[in-house]
C-alpha cells in the first residue's frame, strides 16, 4: 500500500490518511515521491510488478496528479516549508486536464472543516472558516481551476493508478534519503510503533468512570499559595457600593463554557448580591449568549427562597463589540460612545447608567476570559485609560500567564479554573443546592482522577513504546 | 426589555440540550472516521455560527450605529460637521470598498486593467488601515500596558508584608529577593540559550569552546597563551545556558500540562452534560418514555 510519511514524526501512514496515526498531525497534500533519474521515462514498458513497487513517473504525475479519494489539505495543516514550495511549483505546472480531475476529486470529497489539531490545542473557531479567496488575496496563487480541457485518462489507466496508489511504497522511495543513519534508525523504530486503540479506550473509560465514581468531596480547599488572587478578588467585589457600575468583558463562548461557567457563576452571583450594575460587552459572537445564560442562572440561584433578593435589570447588555484590540482603546477612553448598544433592548434608565460611564468610569472591570490574551489586551488597551481596577476570571490554562500582572498590581484579583470557582463559592460562604454540590464534587473529583489516569496512560504508553523499540 | 430577563421557555431549553447532544455525537463520530454525520454536524456548526455572527453584527453594529443614523439624517454633516464624516460616511465608504474587493476576489481574476482591477486595488485601502491601526494599537498597548508596568514593578522594592483577611500574604509581598534572583538567572539563561546557545552550549554542530575563525591561530594552537579567559568566560556561560535551556523546556512542559488540564476540564464537562444534564431534561424523558412505549 502506498504510504506517506508524517512530516512530524516520520510514521508511515496510508497515502489517503488525513492524519498521522502515530502523532495526529494533519498530513498535508503531498506529491508521490519522484522517480529516480536513472529509471526510463517511458512507463509503458515497465512490468506490472514495477508498477506496483515503484512510484509513478513524471508523465503519470502530470496526467494524474492526485490519486483517487486522496483528501485535500485540511485547514491549519502543518506542512514542511520546502514541500509547500515544491508543491506550489508542481501545482503551477499542472495542465488543464489535471485541473479538471482535481476539481472532480474536490467535488467528490470536500475537505473536513475540523482538521489538524483543531479542537484540542486551539478550539474550533467558526470565524476561521472563511473562503480561501478572502484569506489569500493574491490573484496569481488564488486562481481557480480552469473548467475547460479534455480528460485524457481512460478507465484502464485509472484502474492501474488506483492499484498503484493502494500498494505499499518501498521505504527508500518514501523520502528519507536526507536523514543520517542514526536518525533513520530511530525514526524507523518509532514508526514501527502501532497505534494503540486500547490505550485510548482505557483513557476514555477512565474518564467516564472517574466522573461516575470518583466524586469524593474534598475535605479542604486549595491554600493561599495555589490561588493568590482569589482573596484579592473577593475583597474587591466585597468593597463595591450598591449600584456601582461594573464593566464586564465576557470573553468566552460556549466552546469553553464547560470550564468557564463553573468559574464565572459564583463571581457573577457575588456581584448581583452586592447590587452592582453590570454592563456586559463581548468581542466574541457567542459571548453575549454565554453571558445571558450564566447571568440568568445566577439570578435564578439568588432569587430562590431564603436567598438574597436582587433588583430587576441589574445586568445591561452592551452587546457585541467587533474590531478586536483596535476597538478597545475607545472603550477605555469613551466607554459610552464605544458600547454597541442595541436601542431596542436598552431602557431609558439603563441609558443613563451607560452615560454615567463617561462621567466617572466604571467602579470595577471584570474580564471573564478563557484565554490570557483577552485579559492582557484589556490591561493594555482599556485599563490605562480609565484606571478602574481589573478582576480577571479565567480558565486554568490562563492562570500562569497572568500571575505577573497580579504581582505587578495591574490585576486586582484573579479567579481561575474549577479550583478557583469552588474556592470562591466557599469564600462567599454561600450555601449550595444539593445538585450544585453534587455536580461540583463530581467534576472536581473526576478531574483529579482523570488526571491520574492520564498520567498512568502516558507512562504505560511510554513503557510499551520502549519495550517494543527494544524488540528485534 | 432586558435580554437577560427573557430566558427561553423550558421546552426550548430542553430542545437545545437534546439538539446539542445530537450534534455533539455527530461531530464526535469523527473520532472513528470521517463520515457523513460528522461533516453534517460541522457544516451546521459553521453555518449557524456564521449566520448568527452576521445577524449579531447587523443588529449590534451596522444598523444601530451606521445605517439607522444615516437614514435618519443623511446630511448629518450640516448639523454635526466635525464628527459626521468620520463616524458615518467614512466607515460606510471604507466598508463598501472592502465588500467590493471581497466580492471581486471571489470571481476569476481580471485579464487586464479595468474596473475590476481598480476594485481590487481600492480594497487594499481599508485593509491597510485595518492592519496599520491594529499594529499601532498593539505595539503602543504592549508598551503602556505590559512593558512599562512590568519593568516598574520589577524595579520597585518588595512591598511590606501585610497580612490579608485570609491570613496570607499579598502576591507582591511574596516576591522576595531570592525569587527575583531566580527570575534573573532563568531569564538570562533562556536569553543566552536562545541567542548564543549553539556557541556556548555545545551542540553537535558547534561544540562548546571550539575556536572560532576570528581567534588568532597562535592562541588556538598553543603557541601563544591558551585562551584561558575564554575558558573563564565560557564555563559559567555554559552552565547558565544549560539552566536556561532546561528552564525553557520545563516551562513548555508546564504550559502544555495546563493546556491539557483545561481541555480535560472541557471533556469532563461534556461527558457530565451527556450523562447527567441531558437525561434530566423533560424533553429527553418524554422522548425516552415514547421510545420505551413504542418498544413495549
PDB file of C-alpha atoms in Angstrom, chain A residues 87-248:
ATOM      1  CA  UNK A  87       4.114  21.564  -4.296  1.00  0.00           C
ATOM      2  CA  UNK A  88       3.348  25.062  -5.386  1.00  0.00           C
ATOM      3  CA  UNK A  89       5.826  24.744  -8.206  1.00  0.00           C
ATOM      4  CA  UNK A  90       4.306  21.480  -9.295  1.00  0.00           C
ATOM      5  CA  UNK A  91       0.850  22.903  -8.971  1.00  0.00           C
ATOM      6  CA  UNK A  92       1.821  25.698 -11.301  1.00  0.00           C
ATOM      7  CA  UNK A  93       2.936  23.184 -13.911  1.00  0.00           C
ATOM      8  CA  UNK A  94      -0.277  21.220 -13.942  1.00  0.00           C
ATOM      9  CA  UNK A  95      -2.012  21.043 -17.256  1.00  0.00           C
ATOM     10  CA  UNK A  96      -5.631  21.852 -17.564  1.00  0.00           C
ATOM     11  CA  UNK A  97      -6.628  18.207 -17.626  1.00  0.00           C
ATOM     12  CA  UNK A  98      -5.180  17.817 -14.179  1.00  0.00           C
ATOM     13  CA  UNK A  99      -7.211  20.751 -13.087  1.00  0.00           C
ATOM     14  CA  UNK A 100     -10.329  19.042 -14.302  1.00  0.00           C
ATOM     15  CA  UNK A 101      -9.579  15.860 -12.470  1.00  0.00           C
ATOM     16  CA  UNK A 102      -8.699  17.663  -9.289  1.00  0.00           C
ATOM     17  CA  UNK A 103     -11.847  19.659  -9.485  1.00  0.00           C
ATOM     18  CA  UNK A 104     -13.823  16.463  -9.747  1.00  0.00           C
ATOM     19  CA  UNK A 105     -11.959  14.956  -6.820  1.00  0.00           C
ATOM     20  CA  UNK A 106     -12.599  18.066  -4.766  1.00  0.00           C
ATOM     21  CA  UNK A 107     -16.248  17.911  -5.545  1.00  0.00           C
ATOM     22  CA  UNK A 108     -16.375  14.274  -4.583  1.00  0.00           C
ATOM     23  CA  UNK A 109     -14.751  14.737  -1.212  1.00  0.00           C
ATOM     24  CA  UNK A 110     -14.576  18.216   0.271  1.00  0.00           C
ATOM     25  CA  UNK A 111     -12.015  18.907   2.921  1.00  0.00           C
ATOM     26  CA  UNK A 112     -13.032  18.428   6.531  1.00  0.00           C
ATOM     27  CA  UNK A 113     -13.549  21.628   8.423  1.00  0.00           C
ATOM     28  CA  UNK A 114     -12.144  20.476  11.724  1.00  0.00           C
ATOM     29  CA  UNK A 115      -8.770  19.286  10.517  1.00  0.00           C
ATOM     30  CA  UNK A 116      -5.473  19.000  12.284  1.00  0.00           C
ATOM     31  CA  UNK A 117      -5.323  19.513  15.998  1.00  0.00           C
ATOM     32  CA  UNK A 118      -8.180  21.950  15.877  1.00  0.00           C
ATOM     33  CA  UNK A 119     -10.342  21.339  18.862  1.00  0.00           C
ATOM     34  CA  UNK A 120      -7.532  20.034  21.005  1.00  0.00           C
ATOM     35  CA  UNK A 121      -4.927  22.759  21.159  1.00  0.00           C
ATOM     36  CA  UNK A 122      -6.947  25.500  19.518  1.00  0.00           C
ATOM     37  CA  UNK A 123     -10.661  25.338  19.895  1.00  0.00           C
ATOM     38  CA  UNK A 124     -12.743  25.388  16.768  1.00  0.00           C
ATOM     39  CA  UNK A 125     -13.465  28.884  15.581  1.00  0.00           C
ATOM     40  CA  UNK A 126     -16.209  29.282  13.060  1.00  0.00           C
ATOM     41  CA  UNK A 127     -14.758  32.618  12.050  1.00  0.00           C
ATOM     42  CA  UNK A 128     -11.730  30.820  10.666  1.00  0.00           C
ATOM     43  CA  UNK A 129     -13.783  29.013   8.049  1.00  0.00           C
ATOM     44  CA  UNK A 130     -13.793  31.759   5.511  1.00  0.00           C
ATOM     45  CA  UNK A 131     -13.363  31.270   1.792  1.00  0.00           C
ATOM     46  CA  UNK A 132      -9.789  30.755   0.717  1.00  0.00           C
ATOM     47  CA  UNK A 133     -10.023  33.681  -1.589  1.00  0.00           C
ATOM     48  CA  UNK A 134     -10.660  36.008   1.291  1.00  0.00           C
ATOM     49  CA  UNK A 135      -7.617  34.787   3.157  1.00  0.00           C
ATOM     50  CA  UNK A 136      -5.383  34.846   0.123  1.00  0.00           C
ATOM     51  CA  UNK A 137      -5.931  37.907  -1.950  1.00  0.00           C
ATOM     52  CA  UNK A 138      -3.103  37.056  -4.324  1.00  0.00           C
ATOM     53  CA  UNK A 139      -4.791  36.689  -7.694  1.00  0.00           C
ATOM     54  CA  UNK A 140      -1.990  34.507  -9.031  1.00  0.00           C
ATOM     55  CA  UNK A 141      -1.994  31.801  -6.412  1.00  0.00           C
ATOM     56  CA  UNK A 142      -5.701  32.123  -5.921  1.00  0.00           C
ATOM     57  CA  UNK A 143      -6.584  31.367  -9.489  1.00  0.00           C
ATOM     58  CA  UNK A 144      -9.489  28.957  -9.608  1.00  0.00           C
ATOM     59  CA  UNK A 145      -9.066  25.730 -11.565  1.00  0.00           C
ATOM     60  CA  UNK A 146      -9.886  26.005 -15.205  1.00  0.00           C
ATOM     61  CA  UNK A 147     -13.074  24.284 -16.106  1.00  0.00           C
ATOM     62  CA  UNK A 148     -12.168  23.555 -19.711  1.00  0.00           C
ATOM     63  CA  UNK A 149      -9.939  20.838 -21.150  1.00  0.00           C
ATOM     64  CA  UNK A 150     -10.123  17.182 -22.070  1.00  0.00           C
ATOM     65  CA  UNK A 151      -9.765  14.312 -19.684  1.00  0.00           C
ATOM     66  CA  UNK A 152      -7.095  12.103 -21.152  1.00  0.00           C
ATOM     67  CA  UNK A 153      -7.219   9.166 -18.748  1.00  0.00           C
ATOM     68  CA  UNK A 154      -9.082   6.105 -19.858  1.00  0.00           C
ATOM     69  CA  UNK A 155     -10.594   3.577 -17.498  1.00  0.00           C
ATOM     70  CA  UNK A 156      -7.652   1.176 -17.675  1.00  0.00           C
ATOM     71  CA  UNK A 157      -5.198   3.851 -16.650  1.00  0.00           C
ATOM     72  CA  UNK A 158      -7.471   4.897 -13.845  1.00  0.00           C
ATOM     73  CA  UNK A 159      -7.574   1.299 -12.617  1.00  0.00           C
ATOM     74  CA  UNK A 160      -3.811   0.976 -12.774  1.00  0.00           C
ATOM     75  CA  UNK A 161      -3.337   4.214 -10.917  1.00  0.00           C
ATOM     76  CA  UNK A 162      -5.780   3.154  -8.239  1.00  0.00           C
ATOM     77  CA  UNK A 163      -3.861  -0.073  -7.840  1.00  0.00           C
ATOM     78  CA  UNK A 164      -0.569   1.773  -7.770  1.00  0.00           C
ATOM     79  CA  UNK A 165      -1.634   4.132  -5.025  1.00  0.00           C
ATOM     80  CA  UNK A 166      -3.093   1.390  -2.876  1.00  0.00           C
ATOM     81  CA  UNK A 167       0.152  -0.573  -2.751  1.00  0.00           C
ATOM     82  CA  UNK A 168       2.933  -0.149  -0.254  1.00  0.00           C
ATOM     83  CA  UNK A 169       5.750   2.047  -1.437  1.00  0.00           C
ATOM     84  CA  UNK A 170       9.284   0.956  -0.627  1.00  0.00           C
ATOM     85  CA  UNK A 171      10.856   2.768   2.273  1.00  0.00           C
ATOM     86  CA  UNK A 172      13.657   4.122   0.113  1.00  0.00           C
ATOM     87  CA  UNK A 173      11.141   5.928  -2.029  1.00  0.00           C
ATOM     88  CA  UNK A 174       9.443   7.442   0.956  1.00  0.00           C
ATOM     89  CA  UNK A 175      11.804  10.364   1.118  1.00  0.00           C
ATOM     90  CA  UNK A 176      14.236   9.535   3.912  1.00  0.00           C
ATOM     91  CA  UNK A 177      17.376   9.940   1.889  1.00  0.00           C
ATOM     92  CA  UNK A 178      18.409  13.074   3.675  1.00  0.00           C
ATOM     93  CA  UNK A 179      18.321  11.578   7.144  1.00  0.00           C
ATOM     94  CA  UNK A 180      21.523  10.441   8.778  1.00  0.00           C
ATOM     95  CA  UNK A 181      21.681   6.714   9.538  1.00  0.00           C
ATOM     96  CA  UNK A 182      21.199   7.053  13.282  1.00  0.00           C
ATOM     97  CA  UNK A 183      18.178   9.299  12.843  1.00  0.00           C
ATOM     98  CA  UNK A 184      16.762   6.951  10.244  1.00  0.00           C
ATOM     99  CA  UNK A 185      17.091   4.016  12.608  1.00  0.00           C
ATOM    100  CA  UNK A 186      15.406   5.998  15.329  1.00  0.00           C
ATOM    101  CA  UNK A 187      12.617   7.101  13.040  1.00  0.00           C
ATOM    102  CA  UNK A 188      12.064   3.588  11.792  1.00  0.00           C
ATOM    103  CA  UNK A 189      11.965   2.370  15.359  1.00  0.00           C
ATOM    104  CA  UNK A 190       9.317   4.915  16.176  1.00  0.00           C
ATOM    105  CA  UNK A 191       7.379   4.231  13.013  1.00  0.00           C
ATOM    106  CA  UNK A 192       7.091   0.585  13.942  1.00  0.00           C
ATOM    107  CA  UNK A 193       5.072   1.576  16.953  1.00  0.00           C
ATOM    108  CA  UNK A 194       1.470   0.907  16.072  1.00  0.00           C
ATOM    109  CA  UNK A 195      -1.427   2.914  17.271  1.00  0.00           C
ATOM    110  CA  UNK A 196      -2.874   1.553  20.472  1.00  0.00           C
ATOM    111  CA  UNK A 197      -6.636   1.838  20.473  1.00  0.00           C
ATOM    112  CA  UNK A 198      -6.816   0.063  23.811  1.00  0.00           C
ATOM    113  CA  UNK A 199      -4.800   2.857  25.339  1.00  0.00           C
ATOM    114  CA  UNK A 200      -7.310   5.411  24.110  1.00  0.00           C
ATOM    115  CA  UNK A 201     -10.145   3.192  25.296  1.00  0.00           C
ATOM    116  CA  UNK A 202      -8.585   2.942  28.757  1.00  0.00           C
ATOM    117  CA  UNK A 203      -8.337   6.709  28.929  1.00  0.00           C
ATOM    118  CA  UNK A 204     -11.924   7.210  27.820  1.00  0.00           C
ATOM    119  CA  UNK A 205     -13.298   4.578  30.193  1.00  0.00           C
ATOM    120  CA  UNK A 206     -11.199   6.079  32.952  1.00  0.00           C
ATOM    121  CA  UNK A 207     -12.694   9.494  32.310  1.00  0.00           C
ATOM    122  CA  UNK A 208     -16.252   8.204  32.402  1.00  0.00           C
ATOM    123  CA  UNK A 209     -15.537   6.075  35.436  1.00  0.00           C
ATOM    124  CA  UNK A 210     -13.900   8.935  37.253  1.00  0.00           C
ATOM    125  CA  UNK A 211     -16.908  11.087  36.531  1.00  0.00           C
ATOM    126  CA  UNK A 212     -19.312   8.445  37.805  1.00  0.00           C
ATOM    127  CA  UNK A 213     -17.495   7.101  40.813  1.00  0.00           C
ATOM    128  CA  UNK A 214     -14.658   9.457  41.593  1.00  0.00           C
ATOM    129  CA  UNK A 215     -16.762  12.231  43.107  1.00  0.00           C
ATOM    130  CA  UNK A 216     -15.214  12.330  46.532  1.00  0.00           C
ATOM    131  CA  UNK A 217     -15.745  15.759  48.060  1.00  0.00           C
ATOM    132  CA  UNK A 218     -12.501  17.398  49.091  1.00  0.00           C
ATOM    133  CA  UNK A 219     -12.072  17.982  52.771  1.00  0.00           C
ATOM    134  CA  UNK A 220     -10.241  21.242  52.419  1.00  0.00           C
ATOM    135  CA  UNK A 221      -9.912  23.718  49.641  1.00  0.00           C
ATOM    136  CA  UNK A 222      -6.777  24.908  47.952  1.00  0.00           C
ATOM    137  CA  UNK A 223      -4.413  27.003  50.009  1.00  0.00           C
ATOM    138  CA  UNK A 224      -3.478  30.622  49.659  1.00  0.00           C
ATOM    139  CA  UNK A 225      -0.386  29.837  47.665  1.00  0.00           C
ATOM    140  CA  UNK A 226      -2.315  27.999  44.984  1.00  0.00           C
ATOM    141  CA  UNK A 227      -4.809  30.798  44.398  1.00  0.00           C
ATOM    142  CA  UNK A 228      -3.104  34.030  45.384  1.00  0.00           C
ATOM    143  CA  UNK A 229      -5.524  36.350  43.636  1.00  0.00           C
ATOM    144  CA  UNK A 230      -8.749  34.855  44.893  1.00  0.00           C
ATOM    145  CA  UNK A 231      -8.812  36.665  48.204  1.00  0.00           C
ATOM    146  CA  UNK A 232      -7.968  39.939  46.477  1.00  0.00           C
ATOM    147  CA  UNK A 233     -10.791  39.424  44.003  1.00  0.00           C
ATOM    148  CA  UNK A 234     -13.239  38.734  46.780  1.00  0.00           C
ATOM    149  CA  UNK A 235     -12.151  41.857  48.622  1.00  0.00           C
ATOM    150  CA  UNK A 236     -12.571  43.978  45.500  1.00  0.00           C
ATOM    151  CA  UNK A 237     -16.110  42.762  44.920  1.00  0.00           C
ATOM    152  CA  UNK A 238     -16.992  42.989  48.567  1.00  0.00           C
ATOM    153  CA  UNK A 239     -15.969  46.629  48.669  1.00  0.00           C
ATOM    154  CA  UNK A 240     -18.390  47.655  45.912  1.00  0.00           C
ATOM    155  CA  UNK A 241     -21.141  50.035  46.874  1.00  0.00           C
ATOM    156  CA  UNK A 242     -24.706  49.345  45.708  1.00  0.00           C
ATOM    157  CA  UNK A 243     -25.423  50.439  42.134  1.00  0.00           C
ATOM    158  CA  UNK A 244     -21.744  50.616  41.269  1.00  0.00           C
ATOM    159  CA  UNK A 245     -21.125  50.348  37.562  1.00  0.00           C
ATOM    160  CA  UNK A 246     -19.130  47.258  36.661  1.00  0.00           C
ATOM    161  CA  UNK A 247     -17.923  46.876  33.099  1.00  0.00           C
ATOM    162  CA  UNK A 248     -17.844  43.174  32.248  1.00  0.00           C
TER     163      UNK A 248
END
